[in-house]
Short mmCIF file of C-alpha atoms in Angstrom, two decimals:
data_model
loop_
_atom_site.label_atom_id
_atom_site.label_comp_id
_atom_site.label_asym_id
_atom_site.label_seq_id
_atom_site.Cartn_x
_atom_site.Cartn_y
_atom_site.Cartn_z
CA SER A 1 82.55 105.79 101.07
CA ALA A 2 83.52 108.02 98.17
CA LEU A 3 87.09 108.27 99.46
CA ALA A 4 87.47 104.49 99.67
CA PHE A 5 85.99 104.03 96.20
CA ALA A 6 88.14 106.74 94.60
CA GLY A 7 91.26 105.48 96.39
CA GLU A 8 90.71 101.91 95.24
CA GLN A 9 90.05 103.08 91.68
CA GLN A 10 93.31 105.02 91.68
CA ALA A 11 95.26 102.12 93.22
CA THR A 12 93.86 99.70 90.65
CA THR A 13 94.72 102.09 87.83
CA LEU A 14 98.31 102.27 89.07
CA GLU A 15 98.63 98.49 89.51
CA VAL A 16 97.95 97.74 85.85
CA LEU A 17 100.46 100.22 84.44
CA ASP A 18 103.47 98.88 82.55
CA SER A 19 105.84 100.88 84.75
CA PRO A 20 106.87 98.92 87.88
CA LEU A 21 107.74 102.25 89.52
CA LEU A 22 104.20 103.59 89.11
CA ALA A 23 102.53 100.22 89.79
CA ALA A 24 104.29 100.09 93.16
CA ARG A 25 102.53 103.32 94.17
CA ALA A 26 99.22 101.42 94.48
CA ALA A 27 100.22 100.25 97.96
CA ASP A 28 101.00 103.83 98.94
CA VAL A 29 97.56 105.03 97.79
CA ARG A 30 95.87 102.26 99.79
CA ASP A 31 97.96 103.10 102.87
CA VAL A 32 97.10 106.81 102.75
CA VAL A 33 93.40 106.21 102.04
CA GLY A 34 93.16 103.67 104.87
CA ARG A 35 94.85 106.02 107.31
CA ALA A 36 92.58 108.90 106.26
CA LEU A 37 89.43 106.78 106.62
CA ARG A 38 90.45 105.59 110.09
CA HIS A 39 91.26 109.16 111.11
CA VAL A 40 87.93 110.68 110.02
CA SER A 41 85.95 107.80 111.54
CA GLY A 42 87.85 107.95 114.84
CA GLN A 43 88.97 104.34 114.55
CA VAL A 44 92.17 103.23 116.16
CA MET A 45 94.07 100.76 114.05
CA GLN A 46 94.79 97.49 115.80
CA LYS A 47 98.20 96.77 114.34
CA GLN A 48 101.28 95.29 115.86
CA ASP A 49 103.44 98.20 117.02
CA LEU A 50 106.79 97.26 115.52
CA SER A 51 108.53 100.19 117.20
CA VAL A 52 108.41 98.39 120.58
CA LEU A 53 110.60 95.44 119.56
CA LYS A 54 113.33 94.88 122.15
CA GLN A 55 115.36 92.02 120.64
CA PRO A 56 117.07 92.20 117.24
CA VAL A 57 114.91 90.57 114.55
CA ILE A 58 114.70 90.01 110.84
CA LEU A 59 111.17 91.06 109.95
CA LEU A 60 109.18 88.77 107.64
CA ALA A 61 105.91 90.18 106.30
CA ASP A 62 103.55 89.95 103.37
CA ASP A 63 103.96 93.70 102.89
CA LEU A 64 104.91 96.82 104.82
CA THR A 65 103.41 100.23 104.30
CA PRO A 66 105.59 103.32 104.30
CA SER A 67 103.98 104.32 107.61
CA ASP A 68 104.93 100.93 109.13
CA THR A 69 108.49 101.19 107.83
CA ALA A 70 109.01 104.72 109.11
CA LEU A 71 108.51 103.48 112.70
CA LEU A 72 111.17 100.76 112.51
CA LYS A 73 114.33 101.09 114.56
CA PRO A 74 117.51 99.91 112.80
CA GLU A 75 118.98 98.73 116.11
CA THR A 76 116.18 96.14 116.51
CA VAL A 77 115.15 95.43 112.90
CA LEU A 78 118.27 94.01 111.27
CA GLY A 79 116.58 93.18 107.97
CA ILE A 80 113.24 93.03 106.19
CA CYS A 81 111.90 90.34 103.85
CA THR A 82 108.48 90.88 102.23
CA VAL A 83 106.41 89.00 99.68
CA GLN A 84 105.04 92.20 98.11
CA GLY A 85 106.89 95.31 97.04
CA GLY A 86 110.19 95.84 95.33
CA PRO A 87 113.22 98.11 95.26
CA THR A 88 111.20 101.15 94.13
CA ALA A 89 108.43 100.83 96.73
CA HIS A 90 108.35 103.62 99.29
CA ALA A 91 108.77 101.10 102.12
CA ALA A 92 112.01 99.88 100.47
CA ILE A 93 113.21 103.45 99.98
CA LEU A 94 112.55 104.23 103.65
CA ALA A 95 114.29 101.01 104.74
CA ARG A 96 117.38 102.02 102.74
CA ALA A 97 117.31 105.48 104.31
CA LEU A 98 117.19 103.85 107.75
CA GLY A 99 120.07 101.53 106.83
CA ILE A 100 117.91 98.40 107.08
CA PRO A 101 118.60 95.77 104.38
CA ALA A 102 115.39 94.68 102.61
CA ILE A 103 114.38 92.17 99.95
CA ALA A 104 111.04 91.39 98.36
#
């Protein structure tokens, strides 16, 4: 679709920038575009609902989107370790706001 194409173009443009702060926004663009595409197509995303965790965990993931991170509960997610991202990624900023330690 045009939205998917434009979103990927924008994300790719951001990824190659010299600024790590702006390059990190590529994941945010992909997250928003993906959510918008699923919404307009009526698709329900089949993702693990991390908000239902009952036992305290340290979350290990390749990457977390800002929308994933916003649903985390600090009483059950004691820390986050991701392969992707960095201290300026929106997921990291949200984790700090929630009081959840995170490293990438």
